[in-house]
mmCIF file of C-alpha atoms in Angstrom:
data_model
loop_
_atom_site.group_PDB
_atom_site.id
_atom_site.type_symbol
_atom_site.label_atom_id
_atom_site.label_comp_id
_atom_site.label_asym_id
_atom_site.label_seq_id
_atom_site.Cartn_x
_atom_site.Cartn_y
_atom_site.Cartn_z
ATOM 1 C CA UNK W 7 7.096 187.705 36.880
ATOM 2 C CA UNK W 8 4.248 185.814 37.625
ATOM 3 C CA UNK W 9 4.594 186.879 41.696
ATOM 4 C CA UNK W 10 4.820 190.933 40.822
ATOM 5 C CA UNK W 11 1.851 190.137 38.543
ATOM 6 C CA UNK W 12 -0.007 188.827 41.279
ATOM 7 C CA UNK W 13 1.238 191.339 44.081
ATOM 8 C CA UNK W 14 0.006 193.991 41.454
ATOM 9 C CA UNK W 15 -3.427 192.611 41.480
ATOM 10 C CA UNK W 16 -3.736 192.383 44.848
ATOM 11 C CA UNK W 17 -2.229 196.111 45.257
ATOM 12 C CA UNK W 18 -4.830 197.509 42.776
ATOM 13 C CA UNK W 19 -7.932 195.559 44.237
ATOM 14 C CA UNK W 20 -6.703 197.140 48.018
ATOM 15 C CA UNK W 21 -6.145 200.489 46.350
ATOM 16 C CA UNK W 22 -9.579 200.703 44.732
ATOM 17 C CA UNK W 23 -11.247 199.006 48.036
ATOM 18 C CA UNK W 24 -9.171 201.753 50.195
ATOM 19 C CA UNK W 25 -11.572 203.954 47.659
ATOM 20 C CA UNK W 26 -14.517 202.896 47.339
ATOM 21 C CA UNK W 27 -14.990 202.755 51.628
ATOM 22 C CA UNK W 28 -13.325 205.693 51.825
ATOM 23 C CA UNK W 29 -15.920 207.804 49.671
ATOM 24 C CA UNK W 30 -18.764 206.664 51.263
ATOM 25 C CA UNK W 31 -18.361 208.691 54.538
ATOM 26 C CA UNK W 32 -18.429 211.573 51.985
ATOM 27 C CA UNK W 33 -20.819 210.753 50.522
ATOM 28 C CA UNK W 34 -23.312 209.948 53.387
ATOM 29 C CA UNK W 35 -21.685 213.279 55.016
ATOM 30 C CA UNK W 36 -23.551 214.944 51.865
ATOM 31 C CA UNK W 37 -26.423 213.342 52.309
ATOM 32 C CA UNK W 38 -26.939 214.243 55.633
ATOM 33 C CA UNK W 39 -26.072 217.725 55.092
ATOM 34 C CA UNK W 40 -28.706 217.884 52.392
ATOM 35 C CA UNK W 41 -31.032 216.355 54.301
ATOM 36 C CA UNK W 42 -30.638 218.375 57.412
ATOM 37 C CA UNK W 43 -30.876 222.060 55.092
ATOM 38 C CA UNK W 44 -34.013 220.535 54.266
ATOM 39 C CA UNK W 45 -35.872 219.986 57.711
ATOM 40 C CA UNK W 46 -39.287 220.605 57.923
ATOM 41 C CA UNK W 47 -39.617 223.903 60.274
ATOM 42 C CA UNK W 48 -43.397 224.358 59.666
ATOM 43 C CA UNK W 49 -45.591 222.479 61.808
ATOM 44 C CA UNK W 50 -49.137 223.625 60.798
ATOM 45 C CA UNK W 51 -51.174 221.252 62.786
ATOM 46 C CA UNK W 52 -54.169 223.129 63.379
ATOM 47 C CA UNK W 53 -54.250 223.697 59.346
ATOM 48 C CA UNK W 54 -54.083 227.470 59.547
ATOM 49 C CA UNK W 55 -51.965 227.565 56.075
ATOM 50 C CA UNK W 56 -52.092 226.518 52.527
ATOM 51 C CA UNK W 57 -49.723 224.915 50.977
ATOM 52 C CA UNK W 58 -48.317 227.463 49.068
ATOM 53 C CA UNK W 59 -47.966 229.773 52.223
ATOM 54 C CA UNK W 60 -46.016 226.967 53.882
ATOM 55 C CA UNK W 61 -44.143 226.558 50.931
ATOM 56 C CA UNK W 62 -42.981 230.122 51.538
ATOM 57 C CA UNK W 63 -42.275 230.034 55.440
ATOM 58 C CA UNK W 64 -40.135 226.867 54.734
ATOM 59 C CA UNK W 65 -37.928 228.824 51.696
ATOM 60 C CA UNK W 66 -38.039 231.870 54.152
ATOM 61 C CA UNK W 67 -37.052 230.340 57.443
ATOM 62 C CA UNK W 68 -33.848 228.250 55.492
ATOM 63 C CA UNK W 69 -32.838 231.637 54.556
ATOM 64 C CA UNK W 70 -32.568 232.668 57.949
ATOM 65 C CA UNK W 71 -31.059 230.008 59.638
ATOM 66 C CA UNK W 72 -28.234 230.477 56.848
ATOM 67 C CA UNK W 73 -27.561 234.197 57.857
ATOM 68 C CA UNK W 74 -28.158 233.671 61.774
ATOM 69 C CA UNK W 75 -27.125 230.276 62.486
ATOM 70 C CA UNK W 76 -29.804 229.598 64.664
ATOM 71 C CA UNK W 77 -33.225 227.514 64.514
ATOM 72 C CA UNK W 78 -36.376 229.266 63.397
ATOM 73 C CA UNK W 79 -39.628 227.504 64.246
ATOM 74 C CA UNK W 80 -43.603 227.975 62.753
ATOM 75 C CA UNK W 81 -45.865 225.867 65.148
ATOM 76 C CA UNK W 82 -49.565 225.983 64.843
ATOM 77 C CA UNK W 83 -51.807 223.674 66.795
ATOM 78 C CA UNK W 84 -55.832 223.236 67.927
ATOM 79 C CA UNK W 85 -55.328 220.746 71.063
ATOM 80 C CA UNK W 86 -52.746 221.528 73.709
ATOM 81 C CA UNK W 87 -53.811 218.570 75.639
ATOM 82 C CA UNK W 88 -54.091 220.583 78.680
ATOM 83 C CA UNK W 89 -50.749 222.253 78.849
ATOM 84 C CA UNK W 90 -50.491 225.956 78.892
ATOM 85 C CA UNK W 91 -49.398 227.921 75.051
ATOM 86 C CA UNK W 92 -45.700 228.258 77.175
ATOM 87 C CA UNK W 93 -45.796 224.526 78.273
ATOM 88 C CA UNK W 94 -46.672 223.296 74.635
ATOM 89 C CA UNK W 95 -44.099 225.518 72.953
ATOM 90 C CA UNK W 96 -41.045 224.985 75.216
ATOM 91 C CA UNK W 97 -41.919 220.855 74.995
ATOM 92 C CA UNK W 98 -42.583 220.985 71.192
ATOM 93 C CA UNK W 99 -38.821 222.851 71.102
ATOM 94 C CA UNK W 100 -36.956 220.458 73.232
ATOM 95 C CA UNK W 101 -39.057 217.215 72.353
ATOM 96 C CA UNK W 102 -38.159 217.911 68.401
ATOM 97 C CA UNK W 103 -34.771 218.885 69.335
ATOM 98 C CA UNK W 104 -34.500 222.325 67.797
ATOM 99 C CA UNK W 105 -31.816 224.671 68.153
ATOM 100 C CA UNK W 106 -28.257 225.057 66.952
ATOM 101 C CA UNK W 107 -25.345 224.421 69.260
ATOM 102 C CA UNK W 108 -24.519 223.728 72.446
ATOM 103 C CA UNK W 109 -27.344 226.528 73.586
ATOM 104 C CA UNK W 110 -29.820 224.871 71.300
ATOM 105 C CA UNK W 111 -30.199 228.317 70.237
ATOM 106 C CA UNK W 112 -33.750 229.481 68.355
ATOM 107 C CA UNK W 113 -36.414 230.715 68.354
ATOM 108 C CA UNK W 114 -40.288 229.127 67.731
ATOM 109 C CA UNK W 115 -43.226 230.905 67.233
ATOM 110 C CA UNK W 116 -46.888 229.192 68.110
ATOM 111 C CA UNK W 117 -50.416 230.154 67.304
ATOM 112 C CA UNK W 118 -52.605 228.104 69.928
ATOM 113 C CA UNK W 119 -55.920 227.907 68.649
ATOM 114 C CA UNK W 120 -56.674 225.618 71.440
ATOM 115 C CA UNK W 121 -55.429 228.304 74.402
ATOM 116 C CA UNK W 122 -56.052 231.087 71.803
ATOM 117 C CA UNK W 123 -52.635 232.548 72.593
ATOM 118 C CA UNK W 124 -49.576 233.419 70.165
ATOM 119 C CA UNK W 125 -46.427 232.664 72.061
ATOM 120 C CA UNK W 126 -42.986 233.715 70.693
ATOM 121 C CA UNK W 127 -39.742 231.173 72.616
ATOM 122 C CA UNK W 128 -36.564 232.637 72.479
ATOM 123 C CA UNK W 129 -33.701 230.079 72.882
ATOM 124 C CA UNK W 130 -29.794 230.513 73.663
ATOM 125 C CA UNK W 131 -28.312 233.504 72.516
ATOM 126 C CA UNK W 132 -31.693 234.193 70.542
ATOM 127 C CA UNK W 133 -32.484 235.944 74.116
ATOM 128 C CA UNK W 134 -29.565 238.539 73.713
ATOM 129 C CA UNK W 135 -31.740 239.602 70.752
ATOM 130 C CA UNK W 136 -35.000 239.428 71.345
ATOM 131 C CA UNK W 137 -35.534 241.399 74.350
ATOM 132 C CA UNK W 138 -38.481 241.492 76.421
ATOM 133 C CA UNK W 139 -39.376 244.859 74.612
ATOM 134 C CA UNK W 140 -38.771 243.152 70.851
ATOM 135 C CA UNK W 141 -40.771 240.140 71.119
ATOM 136 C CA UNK W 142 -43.302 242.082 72.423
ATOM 137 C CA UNK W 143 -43.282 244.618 69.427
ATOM 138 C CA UNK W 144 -43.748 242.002 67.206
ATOM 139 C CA UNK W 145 -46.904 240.548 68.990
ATOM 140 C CA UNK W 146 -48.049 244.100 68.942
ATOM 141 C CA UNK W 147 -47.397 243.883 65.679
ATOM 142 C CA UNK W 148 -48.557 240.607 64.944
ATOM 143 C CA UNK W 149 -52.295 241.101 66.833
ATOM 144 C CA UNK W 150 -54.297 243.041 64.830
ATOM 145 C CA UNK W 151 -53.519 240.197 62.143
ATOM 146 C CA UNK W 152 -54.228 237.256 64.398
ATOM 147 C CA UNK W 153 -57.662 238.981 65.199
ATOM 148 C CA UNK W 154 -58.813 239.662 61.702
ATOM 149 C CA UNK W 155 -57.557 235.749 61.003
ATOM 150 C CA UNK W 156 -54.922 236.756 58.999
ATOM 151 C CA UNK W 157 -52.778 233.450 60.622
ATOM 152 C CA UNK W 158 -50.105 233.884 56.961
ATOM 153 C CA UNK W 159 -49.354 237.734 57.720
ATOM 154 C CA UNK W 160 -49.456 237.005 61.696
ATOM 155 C CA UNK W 161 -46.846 234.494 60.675
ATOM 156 C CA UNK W 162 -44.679 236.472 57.960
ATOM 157 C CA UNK W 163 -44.705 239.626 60.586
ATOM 158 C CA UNK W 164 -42.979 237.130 62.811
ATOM 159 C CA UNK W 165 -40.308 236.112 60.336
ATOM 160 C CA UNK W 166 -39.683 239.862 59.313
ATOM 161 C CA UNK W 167 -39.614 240.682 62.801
ATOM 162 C CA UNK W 168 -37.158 238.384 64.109
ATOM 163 C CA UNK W 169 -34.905 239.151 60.771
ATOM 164 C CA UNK W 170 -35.035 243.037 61.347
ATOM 165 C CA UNK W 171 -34.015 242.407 65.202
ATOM 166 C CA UNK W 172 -31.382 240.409 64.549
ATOM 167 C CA UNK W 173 -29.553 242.663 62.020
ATOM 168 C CA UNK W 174 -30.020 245.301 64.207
ATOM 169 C CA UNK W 175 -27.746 243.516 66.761
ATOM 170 C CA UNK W 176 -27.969 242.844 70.606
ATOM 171 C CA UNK W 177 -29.486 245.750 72.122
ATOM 172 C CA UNK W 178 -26.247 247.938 74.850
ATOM 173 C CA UNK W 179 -26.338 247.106 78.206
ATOM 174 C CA UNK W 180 -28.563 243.728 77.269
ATOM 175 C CA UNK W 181 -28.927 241.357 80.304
ATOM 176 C CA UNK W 182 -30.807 238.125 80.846
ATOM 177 C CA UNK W 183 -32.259 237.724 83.989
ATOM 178 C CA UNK W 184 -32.943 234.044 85.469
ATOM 179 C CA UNK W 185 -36.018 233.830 87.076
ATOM 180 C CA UNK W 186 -35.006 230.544 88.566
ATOM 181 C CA UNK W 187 -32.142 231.470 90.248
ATOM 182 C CA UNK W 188 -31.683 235.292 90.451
ATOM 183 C CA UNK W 189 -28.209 235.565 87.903
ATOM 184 C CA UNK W 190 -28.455 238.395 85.908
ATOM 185 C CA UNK W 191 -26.119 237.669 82.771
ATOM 186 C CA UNK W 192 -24.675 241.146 81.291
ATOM 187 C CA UNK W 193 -23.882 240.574 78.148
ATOM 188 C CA UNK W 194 -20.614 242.478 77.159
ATOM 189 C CA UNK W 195 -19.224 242.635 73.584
ATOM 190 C CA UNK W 196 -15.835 245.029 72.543
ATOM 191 C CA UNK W 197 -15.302 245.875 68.938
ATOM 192 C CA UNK W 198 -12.495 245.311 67.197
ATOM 193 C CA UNK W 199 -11.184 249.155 66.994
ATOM 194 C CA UNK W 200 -12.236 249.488 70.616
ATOM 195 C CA UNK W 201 -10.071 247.254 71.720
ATOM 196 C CA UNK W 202 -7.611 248.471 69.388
ATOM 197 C CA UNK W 203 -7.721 252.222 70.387
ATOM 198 C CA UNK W 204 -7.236 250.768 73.926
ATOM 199 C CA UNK W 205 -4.518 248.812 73.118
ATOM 200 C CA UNK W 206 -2.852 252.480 71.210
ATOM 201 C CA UNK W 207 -3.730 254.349 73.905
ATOM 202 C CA UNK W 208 -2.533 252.051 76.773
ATOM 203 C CA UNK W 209 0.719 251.479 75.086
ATOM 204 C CA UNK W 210 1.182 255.903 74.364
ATOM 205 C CA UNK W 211 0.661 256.037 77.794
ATOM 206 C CA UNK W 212 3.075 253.518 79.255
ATOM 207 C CA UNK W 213 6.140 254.579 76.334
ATOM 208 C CA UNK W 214 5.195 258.622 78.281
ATOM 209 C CA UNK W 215 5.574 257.368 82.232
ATOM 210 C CA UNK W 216 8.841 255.361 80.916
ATOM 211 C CA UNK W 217 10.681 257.923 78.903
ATOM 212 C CA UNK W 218 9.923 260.414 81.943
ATOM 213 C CA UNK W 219 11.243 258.149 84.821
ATOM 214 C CA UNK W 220 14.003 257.405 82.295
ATOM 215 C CA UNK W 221 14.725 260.318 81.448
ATOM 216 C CA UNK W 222 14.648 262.046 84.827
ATOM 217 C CA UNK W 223 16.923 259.258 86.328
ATOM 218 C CA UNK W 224 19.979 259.004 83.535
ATOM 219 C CA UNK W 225 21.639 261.698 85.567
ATOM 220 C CA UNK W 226 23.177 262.857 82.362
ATOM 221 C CA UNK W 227 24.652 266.339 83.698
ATOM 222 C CA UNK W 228 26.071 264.647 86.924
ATOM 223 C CA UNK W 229 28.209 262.627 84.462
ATOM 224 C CA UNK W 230 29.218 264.934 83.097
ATOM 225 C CA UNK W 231 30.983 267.553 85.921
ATOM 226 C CA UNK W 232 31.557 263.867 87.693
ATOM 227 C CA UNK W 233 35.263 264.714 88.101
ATOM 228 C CA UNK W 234 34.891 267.584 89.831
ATOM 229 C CA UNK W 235 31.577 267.094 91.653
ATOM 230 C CA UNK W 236 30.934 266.559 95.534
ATOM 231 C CA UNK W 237 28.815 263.896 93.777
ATOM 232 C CA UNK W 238 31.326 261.875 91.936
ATOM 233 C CA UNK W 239 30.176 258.888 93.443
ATOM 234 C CA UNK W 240 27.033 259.266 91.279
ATOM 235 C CA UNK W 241 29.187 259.168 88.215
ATOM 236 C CA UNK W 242 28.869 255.626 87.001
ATOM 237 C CA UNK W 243 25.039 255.078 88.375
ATOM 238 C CA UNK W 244 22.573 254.261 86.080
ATOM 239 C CA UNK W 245 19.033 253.560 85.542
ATOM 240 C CA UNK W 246 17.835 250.231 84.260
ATOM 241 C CA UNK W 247 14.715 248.261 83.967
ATOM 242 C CA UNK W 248 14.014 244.667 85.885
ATOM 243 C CA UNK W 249 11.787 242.628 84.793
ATOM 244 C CA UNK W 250 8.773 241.837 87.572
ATOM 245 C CA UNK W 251 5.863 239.998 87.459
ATOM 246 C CA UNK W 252 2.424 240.967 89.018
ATOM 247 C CA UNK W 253 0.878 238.048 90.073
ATOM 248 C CA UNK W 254 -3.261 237.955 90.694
ATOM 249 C CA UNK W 255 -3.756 236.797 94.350
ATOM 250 C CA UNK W 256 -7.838 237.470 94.426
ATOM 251 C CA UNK W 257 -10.814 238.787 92.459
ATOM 252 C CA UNK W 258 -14.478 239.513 94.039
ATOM 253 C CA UNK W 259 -17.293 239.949 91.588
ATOM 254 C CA UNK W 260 -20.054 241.566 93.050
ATOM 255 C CA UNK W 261 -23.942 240.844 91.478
ATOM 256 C CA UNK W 262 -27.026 243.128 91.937
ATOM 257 C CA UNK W 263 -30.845 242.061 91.407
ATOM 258 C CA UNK W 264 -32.435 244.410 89.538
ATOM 259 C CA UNK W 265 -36.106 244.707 90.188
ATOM 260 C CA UNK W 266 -38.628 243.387 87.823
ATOM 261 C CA UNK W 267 -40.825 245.727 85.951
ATOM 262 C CA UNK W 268 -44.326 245.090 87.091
ATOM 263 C CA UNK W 269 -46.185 247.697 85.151
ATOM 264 C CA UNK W 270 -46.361 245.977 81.697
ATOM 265 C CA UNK W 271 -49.331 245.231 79.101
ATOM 266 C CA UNK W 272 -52.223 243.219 80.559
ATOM 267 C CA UNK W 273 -52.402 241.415 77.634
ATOM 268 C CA UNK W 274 -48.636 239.721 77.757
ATOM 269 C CA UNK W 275 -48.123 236.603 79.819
ATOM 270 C CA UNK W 276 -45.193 233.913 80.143
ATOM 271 C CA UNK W 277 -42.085 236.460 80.118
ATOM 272 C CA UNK W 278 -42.701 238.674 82.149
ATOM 273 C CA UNK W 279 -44.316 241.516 80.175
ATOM 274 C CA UNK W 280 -42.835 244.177 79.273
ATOM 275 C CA UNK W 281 -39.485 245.563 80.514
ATOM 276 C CA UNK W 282 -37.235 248.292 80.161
ATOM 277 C CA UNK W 283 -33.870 248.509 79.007
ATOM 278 C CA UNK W 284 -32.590 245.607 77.353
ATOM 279 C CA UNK W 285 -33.872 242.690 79.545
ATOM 280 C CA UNK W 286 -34.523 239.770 78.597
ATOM 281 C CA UNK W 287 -36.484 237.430 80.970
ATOM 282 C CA UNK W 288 -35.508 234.171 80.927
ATOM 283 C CA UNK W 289 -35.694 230.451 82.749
ATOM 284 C CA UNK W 290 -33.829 227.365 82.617
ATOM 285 C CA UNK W 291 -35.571 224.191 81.232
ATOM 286 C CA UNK W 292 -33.617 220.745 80.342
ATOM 287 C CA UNK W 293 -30.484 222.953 80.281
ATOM 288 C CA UNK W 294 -32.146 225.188 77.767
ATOM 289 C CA UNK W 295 -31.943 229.362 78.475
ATOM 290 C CA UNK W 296 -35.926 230.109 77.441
ATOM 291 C CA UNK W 297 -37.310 233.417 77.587
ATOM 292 C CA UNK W 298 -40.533 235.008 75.443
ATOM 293 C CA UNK W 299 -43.817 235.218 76.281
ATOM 294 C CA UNK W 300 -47.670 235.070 74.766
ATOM 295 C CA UNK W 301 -50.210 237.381 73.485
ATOM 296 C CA UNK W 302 -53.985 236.505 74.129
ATOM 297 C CA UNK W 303 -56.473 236.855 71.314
#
C-alpha cells in the first residue's frame, strides 16, 4: 500500500508539473500576441501631433492592419541626417522591421520637415493597390493640408485614403514594374464564378464533341442490315474511348517593357510620377518590393 501511495504522489506531482510548463508557452504566446496588437505605429519625431491626435492614428491604424493584414506606418521627422525623404522612409521601414509576411508588406507615410517632402512607401502587395495614380491622389489630396499646416488632417487623409483604396481592390490589368531590373509583374486574379463558368462551359463543350464523334461512329444502322450487307464485316465494330495522356514538352513566356510615362506632375518625385493604367513603379531594396513616391511642400 505504502508503494502505490508513493507511486501516486509521484504521478500527481509529474501530472501537475506536465501542467504547469505546459501552460506557460500559452501563456507567453498571449502575451506576445497582446503585445504585438499593441505596437507603436506613430513615430512623431518632429512633434507635429498632440497626444490626443496620436492617440487616434494609433486606434485607427490597429483597425486597419486587422481588416488588411498589412503594416500601416505614421512617421514624422525634422533631421534626415542627410538622406533624401525616400532614403529616410525606406531605412526607417526596414531598420524597424515593418511589414507583414514574407513581403514585409505595408505601407508608411512620412512628413519630412527637414527635406520638406511628404513621401507615401508602398511595400509587398501594398503596391498592387496603391498604384502610381492612387498614391498620388492622396498627396493631391493631402497638399493643400500640409501647406496650411494642417500635419493631423494631412495625416488622417492618408489613413482614409489608403482604407478607401484598398476596399476598392487591385486596380484590372495592375502591373508592377521593376526599375532595377526591367520585370514587369502582371498581376492576374480569377474569381471564383469565373473560373466556375469556365469550368461549365469547358466541360458542355467537351460532353457536345464526344456525343457527336460517338454518336456518328456507333454505326448503329450497319448493325442492323449486317446480315445482308456488302458491309457485314462492319457488323461487330465498335467505337470506344482510350485513355491518352498529353504530356507538356515546352512553354516560352514572352515579356514586353512598357515605356515609362514621362509626362507626370512636376511636383512628384521618388516613383516615378504619375502613370497611366494601373502601374505601379517599384524597386527592390533588402529583398523588399518598394514603390511610392514624395510630394514637395
Amino acid at each position: 500500500m505504502r508503494i502505490i501511495k508513493l507511486f501516486s504522489g509521484i504521478l500527481i506531482f509529474l501530472i501537475s508539473v506536465l501542467l504547469l510548463f505546459g501552460n506557460m508557452p500559452v501563456a507567453y504566446a498571449t502575451q506576445n500576441q497582446e503585445h504585438s496588437g499593441n505596437e507603436t505605429r506613430v513615430y512623431d519625431d518632429a512633434g507635429l501631433f498632440t497626444s490626443d491626435e496620436k492617440a487616434e492614428f494609433e486606434a485607427t491604424i490597429q483597425s486597419m492592419k486587422k481588416e488588411m493584414n498589412m503594416d500601416v506606418v505614421i512617421v514624422t521627422s525634422d533631421n534626415a541626417s542627410g538622406k533624401t525623404a525616400k532614403e529616410y522612409a525606406e531605412n526607417f521601414y526596414i531598420e524597424r522591421k515593418f511589414g507583414v509576411g514574407s513581403d514585409y508588406r505595408g505601407v508608411l507615410f512620412l512628413i519630412d520637415m527637414d527635406n520638406r517632402e511628404m513621401y507615401i512607401l508602398p511595400v509587398g502587395k501594398m503596391n498592387r493597390f496603391l498604384t502610381d495614380n492612387r498614391w498620388n491622389a492622396i498627396l493631391d489630396d493631402a497638399y493643400e493640408e500640409i501647406g496650411q499646416g494642417d500635419y493631423a488632417a494631412c495625416a488622417r487623409t492618408y489613413l482614409s485614403g489608403v482604407t478607401k483604396y484598398y476596399r476598392a481592390g487591385i486596380p484590372g490589368g495592375q502591373y508592377n514594374y521593376n526599375t532595377d531590373t526591367g520585370e514587369i509583374s502582371v498581376y492576374r486574379n480569377i474569381e471564383w464564378y469565373e473560373a466556375a463558368l469556365a469550368i461549365l462551359v469547358a466541360i458542355a463543350a467537351a460532353a457536345a464533341v464526344c456525343g457527336g464523334v460517338k454518336s456518328q461512329y456507333s454505326m448503329t444502322k450497319e448493325r442492323g442490315r449486317a446480315a445482308n450487307s456488302l458491309l457485314a464485316y462492319r457488323a461487330n465494330c465498335e467505337f470506344r474511348y482510350s485513355r491518352q495522356n498529353d504530356n507538356l514538352v515546352n512553354s516560352v513566356v514572352t515579356y514586353v517593357i512598357i515605356p515609362r510615362d514621362t509626362g507626370g506632375s512636376n511636383r512628384s518625385s521618388g516613383g516615378g510620377g504619375m502613370s497611366s493604367g494601373g502601374q505601379s513603379t517599384v524597386h527592390t531594396n533588402s529583398g523588399r518590393t518598394m514603390g511610392g513616391g514624395g510630394r514637395k511642400f
